[in-house]
Structures are given as structure tokens and as C-alpha cells.
Coordinates of N, CA, C and O in Angstrom, one line a residue:
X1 N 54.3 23.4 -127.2 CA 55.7 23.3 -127.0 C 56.5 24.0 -128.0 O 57.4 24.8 -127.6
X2 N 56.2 23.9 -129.1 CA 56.4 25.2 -130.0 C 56.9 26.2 -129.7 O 58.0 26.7 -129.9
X3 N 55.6 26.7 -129.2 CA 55.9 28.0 -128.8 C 56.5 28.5 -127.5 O 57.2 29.5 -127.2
X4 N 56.0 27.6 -126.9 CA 56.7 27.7 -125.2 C 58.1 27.6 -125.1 O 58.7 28.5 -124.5
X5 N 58.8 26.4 -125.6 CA 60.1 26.7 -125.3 C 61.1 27.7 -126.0 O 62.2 27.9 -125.5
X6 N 60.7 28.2 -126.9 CA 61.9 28.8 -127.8 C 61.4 30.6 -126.3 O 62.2 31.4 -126.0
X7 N 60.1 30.7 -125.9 CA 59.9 31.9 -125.5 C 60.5 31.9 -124.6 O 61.2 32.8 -124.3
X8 N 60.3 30.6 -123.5 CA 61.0 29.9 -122.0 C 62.1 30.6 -121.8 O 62.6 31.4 -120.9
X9 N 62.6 30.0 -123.3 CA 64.6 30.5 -123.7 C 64.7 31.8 -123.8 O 65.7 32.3 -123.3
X10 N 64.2 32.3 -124.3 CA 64.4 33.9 -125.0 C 64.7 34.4 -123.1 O 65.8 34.6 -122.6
X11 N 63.4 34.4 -122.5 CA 63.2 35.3 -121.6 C 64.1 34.7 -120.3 O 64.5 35.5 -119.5
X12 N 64.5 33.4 -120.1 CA 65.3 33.0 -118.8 C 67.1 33.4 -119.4 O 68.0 33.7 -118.8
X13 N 67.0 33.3 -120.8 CA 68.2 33.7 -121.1 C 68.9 35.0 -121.2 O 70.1 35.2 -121.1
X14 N 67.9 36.0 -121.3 CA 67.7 37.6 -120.9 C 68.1 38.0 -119.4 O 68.5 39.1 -119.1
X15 N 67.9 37.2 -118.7 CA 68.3 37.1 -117.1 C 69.1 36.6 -116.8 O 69.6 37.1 -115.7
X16 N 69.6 35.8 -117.2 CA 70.8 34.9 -117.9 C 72.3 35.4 -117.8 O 72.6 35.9 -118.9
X17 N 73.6 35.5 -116.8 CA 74.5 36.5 -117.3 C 75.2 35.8 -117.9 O 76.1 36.4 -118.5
X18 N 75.2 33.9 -118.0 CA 76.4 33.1 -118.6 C 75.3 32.2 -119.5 O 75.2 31.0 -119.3
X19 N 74.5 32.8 -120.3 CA 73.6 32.2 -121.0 C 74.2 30.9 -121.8 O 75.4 30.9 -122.0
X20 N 73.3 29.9 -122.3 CA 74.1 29.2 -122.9 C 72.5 28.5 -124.0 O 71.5 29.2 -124.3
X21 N 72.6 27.7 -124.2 CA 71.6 27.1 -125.6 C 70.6 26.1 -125.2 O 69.7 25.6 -125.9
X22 N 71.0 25.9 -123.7 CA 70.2 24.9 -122.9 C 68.9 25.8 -122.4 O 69.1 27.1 -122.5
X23 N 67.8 25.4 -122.1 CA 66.9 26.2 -121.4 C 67.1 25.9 -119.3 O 67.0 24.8 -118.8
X24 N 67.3 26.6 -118.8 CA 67.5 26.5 -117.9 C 67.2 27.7 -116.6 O 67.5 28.7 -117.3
X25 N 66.8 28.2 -115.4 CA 66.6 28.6 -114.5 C 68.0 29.7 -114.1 O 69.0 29.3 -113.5
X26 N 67.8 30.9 -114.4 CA 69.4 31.6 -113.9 C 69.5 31.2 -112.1 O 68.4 31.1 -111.5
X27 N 70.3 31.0 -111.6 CA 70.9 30.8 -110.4 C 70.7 32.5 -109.6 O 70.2 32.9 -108.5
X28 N 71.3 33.2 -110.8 CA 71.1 34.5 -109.7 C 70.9 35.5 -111.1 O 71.8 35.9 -111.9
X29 N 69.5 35.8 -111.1 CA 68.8 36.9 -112.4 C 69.4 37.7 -111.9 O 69.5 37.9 -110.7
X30 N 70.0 38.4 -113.0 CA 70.4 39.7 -113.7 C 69.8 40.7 -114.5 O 69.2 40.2 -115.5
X31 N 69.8 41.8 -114.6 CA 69.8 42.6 -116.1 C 71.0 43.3 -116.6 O 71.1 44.4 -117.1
X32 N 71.8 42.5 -116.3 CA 73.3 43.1 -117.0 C 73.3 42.7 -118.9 O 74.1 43.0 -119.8
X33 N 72.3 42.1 -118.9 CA 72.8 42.0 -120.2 C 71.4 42.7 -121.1 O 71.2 42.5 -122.3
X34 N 70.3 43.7 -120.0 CA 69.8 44.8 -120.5 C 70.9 46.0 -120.6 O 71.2 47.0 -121.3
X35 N 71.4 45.4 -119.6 CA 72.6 47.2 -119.5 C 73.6 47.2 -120.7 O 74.0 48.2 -121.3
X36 N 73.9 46.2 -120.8 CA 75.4 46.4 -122.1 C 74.6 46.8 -123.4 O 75.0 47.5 -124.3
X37 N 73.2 46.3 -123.1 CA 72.7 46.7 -125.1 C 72.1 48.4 -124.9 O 71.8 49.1 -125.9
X38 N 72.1 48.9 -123.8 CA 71.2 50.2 -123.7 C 72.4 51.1 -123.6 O 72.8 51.6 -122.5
X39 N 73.0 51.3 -125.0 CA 73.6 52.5 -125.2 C 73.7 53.0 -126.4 O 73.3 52.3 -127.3
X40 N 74.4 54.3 -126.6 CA 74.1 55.0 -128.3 C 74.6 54.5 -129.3 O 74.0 54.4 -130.3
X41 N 75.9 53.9 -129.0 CA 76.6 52.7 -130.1 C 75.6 52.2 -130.9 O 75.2 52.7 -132.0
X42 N 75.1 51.1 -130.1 CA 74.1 49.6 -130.1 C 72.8 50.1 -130.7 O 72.3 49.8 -131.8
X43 N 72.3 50.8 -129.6 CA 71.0 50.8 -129.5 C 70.5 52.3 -129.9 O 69.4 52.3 -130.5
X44 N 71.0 53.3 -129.7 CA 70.2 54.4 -129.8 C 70.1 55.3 -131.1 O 69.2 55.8 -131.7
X45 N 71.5 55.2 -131.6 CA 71.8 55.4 -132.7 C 71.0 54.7 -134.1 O 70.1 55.2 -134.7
X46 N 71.8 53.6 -134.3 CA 70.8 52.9 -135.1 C 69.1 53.3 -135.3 O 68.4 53.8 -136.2
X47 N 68.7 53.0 -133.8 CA 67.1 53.6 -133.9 C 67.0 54.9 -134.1 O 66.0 55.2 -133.5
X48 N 67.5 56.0 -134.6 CA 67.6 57.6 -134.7 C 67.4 56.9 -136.5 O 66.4 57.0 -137.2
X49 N 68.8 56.4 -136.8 CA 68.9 56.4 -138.2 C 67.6 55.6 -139.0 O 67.2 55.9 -140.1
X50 N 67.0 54.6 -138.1 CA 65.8 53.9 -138.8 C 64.5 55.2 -138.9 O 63.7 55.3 -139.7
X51 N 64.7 55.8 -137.8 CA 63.4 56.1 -137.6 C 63.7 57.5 -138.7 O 62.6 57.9 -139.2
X52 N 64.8 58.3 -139.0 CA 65.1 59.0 -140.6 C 64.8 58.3 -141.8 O 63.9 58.9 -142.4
X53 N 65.1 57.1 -142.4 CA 64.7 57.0 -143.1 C 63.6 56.1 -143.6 O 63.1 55.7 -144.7
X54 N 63.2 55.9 -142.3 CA 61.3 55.4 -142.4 C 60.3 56.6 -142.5 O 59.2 56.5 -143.0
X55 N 60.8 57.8 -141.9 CA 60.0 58.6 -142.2 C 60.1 60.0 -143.6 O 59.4 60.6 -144.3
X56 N 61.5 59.7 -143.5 CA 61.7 60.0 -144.8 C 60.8 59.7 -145.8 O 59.9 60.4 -146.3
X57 N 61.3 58.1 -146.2 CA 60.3 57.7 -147.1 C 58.6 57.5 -147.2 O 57.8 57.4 -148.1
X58 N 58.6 57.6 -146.0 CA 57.0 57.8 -145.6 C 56.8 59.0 -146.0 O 55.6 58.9 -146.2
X59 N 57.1 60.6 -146.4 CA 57.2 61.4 -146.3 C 57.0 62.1 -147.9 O 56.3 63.0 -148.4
X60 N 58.1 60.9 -148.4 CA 58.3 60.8 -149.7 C 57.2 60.2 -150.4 O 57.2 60.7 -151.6
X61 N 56.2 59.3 -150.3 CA 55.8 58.2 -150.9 C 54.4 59.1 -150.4 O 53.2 58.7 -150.6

């Protein structure tokens, strides 16, 4: 139970477009809320910048 519900949540809430803190069944799955994080802002950017100075220092060291 541990482990099952916190994962239950993670993943029905990902489908989720009016997620809330309850675990519960979406009515009508979505991936709208894959779509708002998959852009350069958010998502693409940042991972450019991690992956400079991880290899940077990997580079370095």
C-alpha cells in the first residue's frame, strides 16, 4: 500500500486534467497536462543547461 498508492496517484493524476489530492479514476484521460510541460521554457531548456554542466564537470574531474 506504500507503494501502490502514492504510484496509483502519480499516474491517474497525470491523466488527470482537474487533478486534485484524492486518488481517483479520470472521467475523461487526457494528456494535456503532458502537453503544457513539453516545451523550451519548462522543459527543454533547463535539460540543455543540466546536461552543460554535468558534462562539463564530468569533463573537468
Amino acid at each position: 500500500m506504500a507503494f501502490a498508492v502514492p504510484l496509483a496517484w502519480l499516474v491517474l493524476s497525470s491523466l488527470d486534467e482537474h487533478a486534485s489530492l484524492d486518488v481517483s479514476v479520470p472521467t475523461e484521460p487526457t494528456l494535456a497536462n503532458f502537453d503544457a510541460l513539453m516545451n523550451s521554457e519548462i522543459t527543454y531548456r533547463p535539460m540543455l543547461n543540466s546536461l552543460l554542466l554535468c558534462g562539463g564537470a564530468t569533463a573537468l574531474t
